[in-house]
Every structure is written in C-alpha cells, then in structure tokens.
Tab-separated table of C-alpha atoms in Angstrom:
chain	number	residue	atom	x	y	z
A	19	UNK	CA	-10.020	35.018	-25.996
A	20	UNK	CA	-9.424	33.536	-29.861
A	21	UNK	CA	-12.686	33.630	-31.896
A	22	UNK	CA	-12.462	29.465	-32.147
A	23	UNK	CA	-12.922	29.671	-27.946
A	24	UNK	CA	-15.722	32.469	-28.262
A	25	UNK	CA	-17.809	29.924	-30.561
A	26	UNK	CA	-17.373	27.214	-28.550
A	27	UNK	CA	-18.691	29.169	-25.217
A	28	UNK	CA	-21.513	29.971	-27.578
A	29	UNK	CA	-22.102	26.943	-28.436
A	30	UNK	CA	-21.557	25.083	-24.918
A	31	UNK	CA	-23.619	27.775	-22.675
A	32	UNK	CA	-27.085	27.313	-23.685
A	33	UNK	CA	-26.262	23.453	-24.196
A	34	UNK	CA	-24.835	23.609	-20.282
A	35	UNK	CA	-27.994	25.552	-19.406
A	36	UNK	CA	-30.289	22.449	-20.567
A	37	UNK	CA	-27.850	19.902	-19.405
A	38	UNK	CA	-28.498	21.866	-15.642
A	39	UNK	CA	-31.736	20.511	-15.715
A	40	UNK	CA	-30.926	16.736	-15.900
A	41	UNK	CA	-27.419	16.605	-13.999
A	42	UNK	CA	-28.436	12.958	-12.585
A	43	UNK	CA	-28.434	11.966	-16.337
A	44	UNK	CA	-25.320	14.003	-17.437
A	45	UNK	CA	-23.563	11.230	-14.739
A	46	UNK	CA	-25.275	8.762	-16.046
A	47	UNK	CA	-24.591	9.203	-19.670
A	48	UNK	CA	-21.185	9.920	-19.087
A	49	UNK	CA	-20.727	6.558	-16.668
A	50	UNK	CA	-22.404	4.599	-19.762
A	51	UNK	CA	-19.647	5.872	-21.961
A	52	UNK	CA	-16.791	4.602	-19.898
A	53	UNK	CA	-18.194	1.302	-18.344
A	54	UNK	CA	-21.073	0.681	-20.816
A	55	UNK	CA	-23.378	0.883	-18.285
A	56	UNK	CA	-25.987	3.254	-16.504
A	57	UNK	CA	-25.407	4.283	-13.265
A	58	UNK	CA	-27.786	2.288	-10.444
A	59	UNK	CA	-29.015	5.233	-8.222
A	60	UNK	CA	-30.705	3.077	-5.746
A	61	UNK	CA	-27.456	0.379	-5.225
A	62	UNK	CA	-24.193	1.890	-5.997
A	63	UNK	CA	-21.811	-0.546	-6.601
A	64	UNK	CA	-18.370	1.355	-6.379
A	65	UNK	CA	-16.910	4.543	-4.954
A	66	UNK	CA	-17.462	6.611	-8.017
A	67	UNK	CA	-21.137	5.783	-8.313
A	68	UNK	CA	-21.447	6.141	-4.906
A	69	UNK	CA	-19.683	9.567	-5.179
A	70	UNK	CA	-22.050	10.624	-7.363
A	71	UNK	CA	-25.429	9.512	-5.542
A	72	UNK	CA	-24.005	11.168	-2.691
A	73	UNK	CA	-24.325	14.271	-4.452
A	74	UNK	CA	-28.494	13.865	-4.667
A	75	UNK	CA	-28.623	12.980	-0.969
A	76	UNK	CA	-31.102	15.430	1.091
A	77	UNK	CA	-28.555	15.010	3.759
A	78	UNK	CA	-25.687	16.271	1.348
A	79	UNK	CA	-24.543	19.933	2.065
A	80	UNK	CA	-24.147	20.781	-1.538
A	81	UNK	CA	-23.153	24.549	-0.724
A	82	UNK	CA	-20.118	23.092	1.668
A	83	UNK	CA	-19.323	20.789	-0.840
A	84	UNK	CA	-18.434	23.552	-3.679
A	85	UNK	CA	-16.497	25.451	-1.002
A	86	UNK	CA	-14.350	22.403	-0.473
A	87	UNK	CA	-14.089	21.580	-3.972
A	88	UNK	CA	-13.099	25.521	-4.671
A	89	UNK	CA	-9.472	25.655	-4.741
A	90	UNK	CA	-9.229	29.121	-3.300
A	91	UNK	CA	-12.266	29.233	-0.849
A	92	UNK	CA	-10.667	25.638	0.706
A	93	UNK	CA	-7.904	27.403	1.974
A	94	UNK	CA	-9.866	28.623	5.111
A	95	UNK	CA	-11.017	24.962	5.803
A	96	UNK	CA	-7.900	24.200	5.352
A	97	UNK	CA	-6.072	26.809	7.862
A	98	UNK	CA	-8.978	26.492	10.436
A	99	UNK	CA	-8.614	22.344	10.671
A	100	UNK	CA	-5.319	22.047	10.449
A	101	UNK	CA	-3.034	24.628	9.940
A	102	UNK	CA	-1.432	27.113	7.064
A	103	UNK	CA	1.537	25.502	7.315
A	104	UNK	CA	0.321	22.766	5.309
A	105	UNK	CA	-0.696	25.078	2.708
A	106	UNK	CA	0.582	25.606	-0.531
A	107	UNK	CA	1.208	29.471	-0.817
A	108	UNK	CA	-1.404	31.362	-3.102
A	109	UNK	CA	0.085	34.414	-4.652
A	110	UNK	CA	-3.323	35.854	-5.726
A	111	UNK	CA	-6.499	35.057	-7.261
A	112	UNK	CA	-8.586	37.317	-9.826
A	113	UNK	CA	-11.809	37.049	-11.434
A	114	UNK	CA	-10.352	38.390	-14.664
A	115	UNK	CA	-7.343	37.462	-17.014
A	116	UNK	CA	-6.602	41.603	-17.287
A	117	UNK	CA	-6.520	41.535	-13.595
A	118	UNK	CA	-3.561	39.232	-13.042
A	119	UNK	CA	-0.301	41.289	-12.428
A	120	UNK	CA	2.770	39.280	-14.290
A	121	UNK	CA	5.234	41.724	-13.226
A	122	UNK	CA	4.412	40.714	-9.401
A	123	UNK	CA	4.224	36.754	-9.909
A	124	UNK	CA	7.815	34.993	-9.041
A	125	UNK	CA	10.068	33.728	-11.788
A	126	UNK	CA	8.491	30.578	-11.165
A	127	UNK	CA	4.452	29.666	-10.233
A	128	UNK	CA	1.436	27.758	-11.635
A	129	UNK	CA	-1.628	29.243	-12.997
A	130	UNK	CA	-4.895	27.656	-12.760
A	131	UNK	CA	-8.763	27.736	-12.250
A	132	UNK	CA	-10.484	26.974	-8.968
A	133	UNK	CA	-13.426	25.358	-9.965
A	134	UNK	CA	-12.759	22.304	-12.815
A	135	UNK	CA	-10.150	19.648	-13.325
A	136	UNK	CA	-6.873	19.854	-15.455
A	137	UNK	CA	-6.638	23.435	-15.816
A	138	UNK	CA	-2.993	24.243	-15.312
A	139	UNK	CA	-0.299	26.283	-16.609
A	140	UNK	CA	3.153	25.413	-15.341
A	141	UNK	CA	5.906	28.526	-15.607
A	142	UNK	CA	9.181	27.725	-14.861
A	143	UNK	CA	10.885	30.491	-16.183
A	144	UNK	CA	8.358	34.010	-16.890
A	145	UNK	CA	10.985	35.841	-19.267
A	146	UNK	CA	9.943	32.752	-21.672
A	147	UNK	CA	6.183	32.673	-21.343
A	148	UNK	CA	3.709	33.777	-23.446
A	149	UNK	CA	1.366	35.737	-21.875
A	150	UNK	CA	-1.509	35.829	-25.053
A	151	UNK	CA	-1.280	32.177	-25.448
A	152	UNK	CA	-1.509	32.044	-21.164
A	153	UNK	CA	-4.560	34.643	-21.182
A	154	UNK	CA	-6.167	32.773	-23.629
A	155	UNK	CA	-6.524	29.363	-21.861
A	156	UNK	CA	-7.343	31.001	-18.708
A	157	UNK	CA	-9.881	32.862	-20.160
A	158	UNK	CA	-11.695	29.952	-21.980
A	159	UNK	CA	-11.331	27.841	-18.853
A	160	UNK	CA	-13.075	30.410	-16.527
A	161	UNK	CA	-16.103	30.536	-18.387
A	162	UNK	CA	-15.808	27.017	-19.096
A	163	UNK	CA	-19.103	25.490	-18.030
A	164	UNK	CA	-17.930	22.637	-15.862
A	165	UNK	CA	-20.085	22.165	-13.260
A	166	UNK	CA	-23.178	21.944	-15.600
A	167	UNK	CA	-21.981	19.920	-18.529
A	168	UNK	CA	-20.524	16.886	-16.394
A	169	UNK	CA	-23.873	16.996	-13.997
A	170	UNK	CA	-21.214	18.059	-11.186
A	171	UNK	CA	-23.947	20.364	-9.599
A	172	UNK	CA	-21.550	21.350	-6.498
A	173	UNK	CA	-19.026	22.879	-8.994
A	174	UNK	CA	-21.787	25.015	-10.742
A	175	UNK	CA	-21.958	26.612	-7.290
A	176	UNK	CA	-18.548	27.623	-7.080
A	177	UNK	CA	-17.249	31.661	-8.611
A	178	UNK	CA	-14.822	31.170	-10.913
A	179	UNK	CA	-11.563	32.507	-10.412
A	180	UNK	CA	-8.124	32.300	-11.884
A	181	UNK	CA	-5.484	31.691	-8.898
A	182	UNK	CA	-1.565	31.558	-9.005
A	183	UNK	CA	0.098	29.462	-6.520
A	184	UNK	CA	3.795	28.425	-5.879
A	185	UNK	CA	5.424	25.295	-8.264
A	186	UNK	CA	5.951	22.943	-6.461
A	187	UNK	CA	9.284	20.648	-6.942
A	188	UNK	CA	9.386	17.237	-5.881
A	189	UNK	CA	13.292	17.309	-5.308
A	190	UNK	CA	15.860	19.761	-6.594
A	191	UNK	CA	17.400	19.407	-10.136
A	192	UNK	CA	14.826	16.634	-11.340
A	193	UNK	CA	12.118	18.188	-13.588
A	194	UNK	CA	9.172	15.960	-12.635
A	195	UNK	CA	5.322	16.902	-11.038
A	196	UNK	CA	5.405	15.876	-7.768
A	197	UNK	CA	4.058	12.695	-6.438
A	198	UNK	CA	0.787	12.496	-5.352
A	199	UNK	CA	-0.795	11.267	-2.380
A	200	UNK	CA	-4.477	10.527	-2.896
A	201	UNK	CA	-6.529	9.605	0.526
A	202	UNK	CA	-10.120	8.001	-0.142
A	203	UNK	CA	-11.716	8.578	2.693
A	204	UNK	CA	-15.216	7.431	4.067
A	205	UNK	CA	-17.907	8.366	6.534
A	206	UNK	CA	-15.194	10.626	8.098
A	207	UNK	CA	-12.069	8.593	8.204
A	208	UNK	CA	-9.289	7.813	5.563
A	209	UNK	CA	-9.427	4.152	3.759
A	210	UNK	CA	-6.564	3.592	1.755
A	211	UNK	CA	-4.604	5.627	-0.545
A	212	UNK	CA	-3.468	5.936	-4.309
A	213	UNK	CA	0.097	7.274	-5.120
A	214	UNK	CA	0.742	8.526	-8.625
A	215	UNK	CA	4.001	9.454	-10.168
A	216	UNK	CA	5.462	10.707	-13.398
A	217	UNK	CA	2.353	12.391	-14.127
A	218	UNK	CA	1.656	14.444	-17.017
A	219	UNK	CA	0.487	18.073	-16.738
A	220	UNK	CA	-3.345	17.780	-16.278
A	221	UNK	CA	-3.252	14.412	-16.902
A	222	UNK	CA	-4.477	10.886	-15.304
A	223	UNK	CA	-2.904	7.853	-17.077
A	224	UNK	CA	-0.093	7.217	-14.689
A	225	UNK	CA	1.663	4.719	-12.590
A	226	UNK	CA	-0.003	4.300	-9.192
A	227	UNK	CA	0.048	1.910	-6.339
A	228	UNK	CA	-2.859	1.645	-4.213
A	229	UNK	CA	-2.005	1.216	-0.323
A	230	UNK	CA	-3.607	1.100	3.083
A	231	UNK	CA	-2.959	3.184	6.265
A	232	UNK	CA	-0.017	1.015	6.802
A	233	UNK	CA	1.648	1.344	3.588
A	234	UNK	CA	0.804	-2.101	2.701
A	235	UNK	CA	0.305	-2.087	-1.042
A	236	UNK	CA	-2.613	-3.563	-2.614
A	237	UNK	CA	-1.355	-4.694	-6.231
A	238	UNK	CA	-4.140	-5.910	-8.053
A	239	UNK	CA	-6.526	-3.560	-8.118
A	240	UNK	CA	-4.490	-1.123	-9.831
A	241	UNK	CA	-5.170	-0.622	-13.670
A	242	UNK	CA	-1.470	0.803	-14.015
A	243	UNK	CA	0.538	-0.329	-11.314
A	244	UNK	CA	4.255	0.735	-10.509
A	245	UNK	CA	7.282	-1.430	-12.004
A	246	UNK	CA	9.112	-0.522	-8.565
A	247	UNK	CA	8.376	-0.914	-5.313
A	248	UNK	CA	7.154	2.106	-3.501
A	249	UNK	CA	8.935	3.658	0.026
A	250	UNK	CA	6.305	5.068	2.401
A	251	UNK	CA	6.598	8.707	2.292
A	252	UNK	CA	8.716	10.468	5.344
A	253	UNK	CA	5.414	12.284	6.637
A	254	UNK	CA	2.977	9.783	5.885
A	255	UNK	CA	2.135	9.075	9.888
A	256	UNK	CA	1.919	13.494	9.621
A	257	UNK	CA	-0.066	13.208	6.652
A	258	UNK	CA	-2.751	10.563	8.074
A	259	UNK	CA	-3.235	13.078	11.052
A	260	UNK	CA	-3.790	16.054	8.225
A	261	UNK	CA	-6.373	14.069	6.254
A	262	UNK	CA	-8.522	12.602	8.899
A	263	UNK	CA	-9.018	16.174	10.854
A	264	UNK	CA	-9.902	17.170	7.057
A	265	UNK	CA	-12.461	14.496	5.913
A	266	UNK	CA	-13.805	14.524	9.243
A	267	UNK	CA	-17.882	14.342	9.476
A	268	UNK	CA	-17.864	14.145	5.559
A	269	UNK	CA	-19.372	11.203	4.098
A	270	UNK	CA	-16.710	10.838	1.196
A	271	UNK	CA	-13.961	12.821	-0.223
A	272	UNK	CA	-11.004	12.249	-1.795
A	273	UNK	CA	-8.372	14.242	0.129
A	274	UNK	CA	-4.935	14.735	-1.964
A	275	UNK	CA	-1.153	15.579	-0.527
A	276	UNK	CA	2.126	16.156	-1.377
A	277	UNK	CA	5.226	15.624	-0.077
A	278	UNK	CA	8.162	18.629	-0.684
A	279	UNK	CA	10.929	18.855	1.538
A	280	UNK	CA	9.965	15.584	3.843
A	281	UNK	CA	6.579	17.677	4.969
A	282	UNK	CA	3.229	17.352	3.904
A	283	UNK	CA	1.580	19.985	0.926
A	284	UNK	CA	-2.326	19.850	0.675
A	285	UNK	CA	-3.367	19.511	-2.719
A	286	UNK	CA	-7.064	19.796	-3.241
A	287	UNK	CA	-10.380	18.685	-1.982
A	288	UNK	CA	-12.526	15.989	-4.354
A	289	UNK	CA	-16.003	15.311	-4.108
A	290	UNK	CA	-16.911	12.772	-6.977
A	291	UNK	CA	-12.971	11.733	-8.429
A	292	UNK	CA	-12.973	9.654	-11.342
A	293	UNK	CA	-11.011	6.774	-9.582
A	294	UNK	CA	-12.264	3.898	-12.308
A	295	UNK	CA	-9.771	5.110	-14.760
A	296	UNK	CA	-6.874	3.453	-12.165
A	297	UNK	CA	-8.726	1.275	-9.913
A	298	UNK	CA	-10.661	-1.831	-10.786
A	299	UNK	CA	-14.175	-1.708	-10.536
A	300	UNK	CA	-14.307	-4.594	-8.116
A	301	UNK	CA	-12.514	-3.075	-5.667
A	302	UNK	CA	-14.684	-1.374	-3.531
A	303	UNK	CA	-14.880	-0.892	0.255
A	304	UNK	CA	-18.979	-0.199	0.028
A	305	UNK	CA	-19.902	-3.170	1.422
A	306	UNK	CA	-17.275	-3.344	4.144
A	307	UNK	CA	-18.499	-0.600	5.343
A	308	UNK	CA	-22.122	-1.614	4.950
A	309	UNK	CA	-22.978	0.902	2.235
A	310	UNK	CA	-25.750	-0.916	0.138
C-alpha cells in the first residue's frame, strides 16, 4: 500500500472507531449535507430515510442484512432462492492482495471489494494491467472503514474480502457497462424500478428512467432522465420472478439485475441505496403503502 494510503488508514481508523458509537448521527450528518436537512427518525419521509431507520429497528436482522449486502456471502442466498444460473461467475475471493493469483484470472475480469460501494477495477486485457497500481487500490479499499464512517452499521459486520468475478458485456463489440436494472422493493414485493445506462465506472450520475412492473415509465421523478425512450428488457417478466423470490419477507431492499445475452445477471443486494441523487424527493411510495 503507498505511504499517502497508510496515513490516511491512520488517520480514518480511530476517527471510524468514534464515529461507531454515533452511527444514527453519521446518517444524519451526512443526509444534512445533501438535502440540508436532518434526518426525522420518528416520520421518515422518503425511501432513503426510511432505509436508514430501518436499520435501528429491533425487528431488523442486522446480521442477515450484512450477509445480503456482502457480495460474496450473497451468493448462497442467491443459489438457494433462485438458482446459480442467475449468478454472475466468481473466480475467487481472498482476504489478502498477495493472495490473489493473476496468472489464474482470465484475460478479462473485474476486481472488487465485497463490503463498500464503487470499488471496482475493470481489466479488459491482463498483459496491459498494472498489477502495483491494482494491489494498491485493493489494498486501501479492504481496510477502508466503510461501514463505520457512513453509520452503515450492517456493513461493519461484513469480512472484508477482495473478489474477482467475470466482466460482464452488455453486447459484443460496444465498450459500455452494462445497463442496470434496479428493483425497489417493499415489505417483500418489488415496486418499481430504475434503469441506468452509460454509466461510469463506480459512478452514479447517469441517465435513468424510473418504471413500474409494467414497464410504464414514470418521467418526472427522475433527476436525469433518458433523451430516448426505453424498450422493456427481453427477461424483464424472468427478472420480476428473480427479484420477488429474493426480496421476499424483507422489509426493503434494493435488488439490482442485468441483462447479458437476453437472460437475467444478479447484481448485488442494497440495504440503504442512495436513491435521492436520481429520484425526486417527493416521490415516495411510504404512504401508499401506509408507512408513517
């Protein structure tokens, strides 16, 4: 790891160990920076602050949230509810960056870590890569501490670990991240769904549309809303069936897909998703659902 990562862990880890004690106030302090306002615990208002009350909940299963969340330990969920074949394959997973064995990864995979948000590596081609620069990242991210710093107590609970997995390609010849498929689903069943595309690597500013379970589009509630209309995906009716077997008996998740080949690819499991930065804050299905 470069010495300017090494300060910063030393830095960060005995701030993230105070900031463990007050994780209702991490979320609150970092919804105040965004929407210049606290977060009300006792009447959530929108998904996101609902996400995050959920999280305090004596009913919430905190240790079955961080398995969900973990993008290695998922993958059992994942096989037992609905199948491997939905699975995108893993090619191994270490708790060290000495452990990972380059020579036995394809010419083509992603690197990332299992337990924060935006930690990818992208190889397309391994003769070209740089496998300091790549061990550095990795190794900064793993000890990153996420969970505790963003008051995201469920990902504190989660072993880090660095995972490769196959790259995905959203069609052959066209050097784009694939489009995303992002269920919301509540008290067990899938609401509506937000589909991004031409997305930057670990990034969230993107065009989206916002649909419901009929692929009818709901325009203006997007911040950043398609210039094209968008064709329901092949498996969508496949996909639906995926998603609510997985959100099942969970009060809220955000369940994410892909679509390669015309079949469904699960993504990843989310637990409190920062949705605000592409929806509207006045969309919200809370009351609907008679969430007060």
């Amino acid at each position: 790891m470069r010495l300017y990562n090494r300060l910063k862990l030393l830095f960060l880890k005995p701030l993230s160990f105070l900031a463990s004690f007050f994780p209702k106030q991490i979320l609150s302090l970092r919804y105040f920076r965004s929407h210049g306002e606290f977060i009300n615990w006792k009447h959530p208002q929108n998904t996101q602050v609902y996400a995050a009350y959920l999280l305090f909940q004596k009913r919430t299963d905190i240790n079955l949230l961080a398995d969900l969340a973990d993008k290695v330990r998922v993958h059992d969920f994942v096989k037992e509810r609905i199948g491997e074949r939905y699975l995108n394959p893993l090619y191994g997973y270490w708790d060290s960056v000495d452990k990972i064995d380059f020579e036995a990864l394809p010419d083509r995979f992603v690197l990332k870590t299992n337990n924060g948000c935006g930690n990818n590596i992208i190889v397309k081609n391994k003769s070209r890569m740089n496998i300091r620069d790549i061990k550095n990242k990795l190794d900064y991210w793993l000890h990153f501490p996420y969970g505790d710093l963003t008051g995201q107590i469920h990902y504190s609970r989660i072993k880090p670990l660095i995972l490769a997995e196959k790259y995905l390609e959203q069609s052959k010849g066209k050097d784009i991240l694939p489009y995303d498929y992002k269920f919301f689903c509540y008290q067990g069943k899938p609401l509506y769904v937000l589909y991004y595309e031409d997305r930057k690597l670990n990034g969230h500013l993107t065009p989206n549309m916002l649909f419901d379970m009929n692929w009818n589009p709901i325009p203006k509630v997007v911040r950043h809303p398609t210039a094209h209309s968008v064709s329901k995906p092949i498996s969508f009716d496949e996909m639906k069936l995926c998603v609510a077997r997985l959100c099942a008996g969970l009060e809220f998740v955000r369940v994410d897909f892909y679509e390669i080949d015309d079949r469904p690819v699960f993504g990843e499991m989310t637990f409190t998703p920062d949705m605000l930065t592409n929806i509207l804050e006045d969309f919200s299905p809370l009351m609907k659902l008679g969430i007060k």
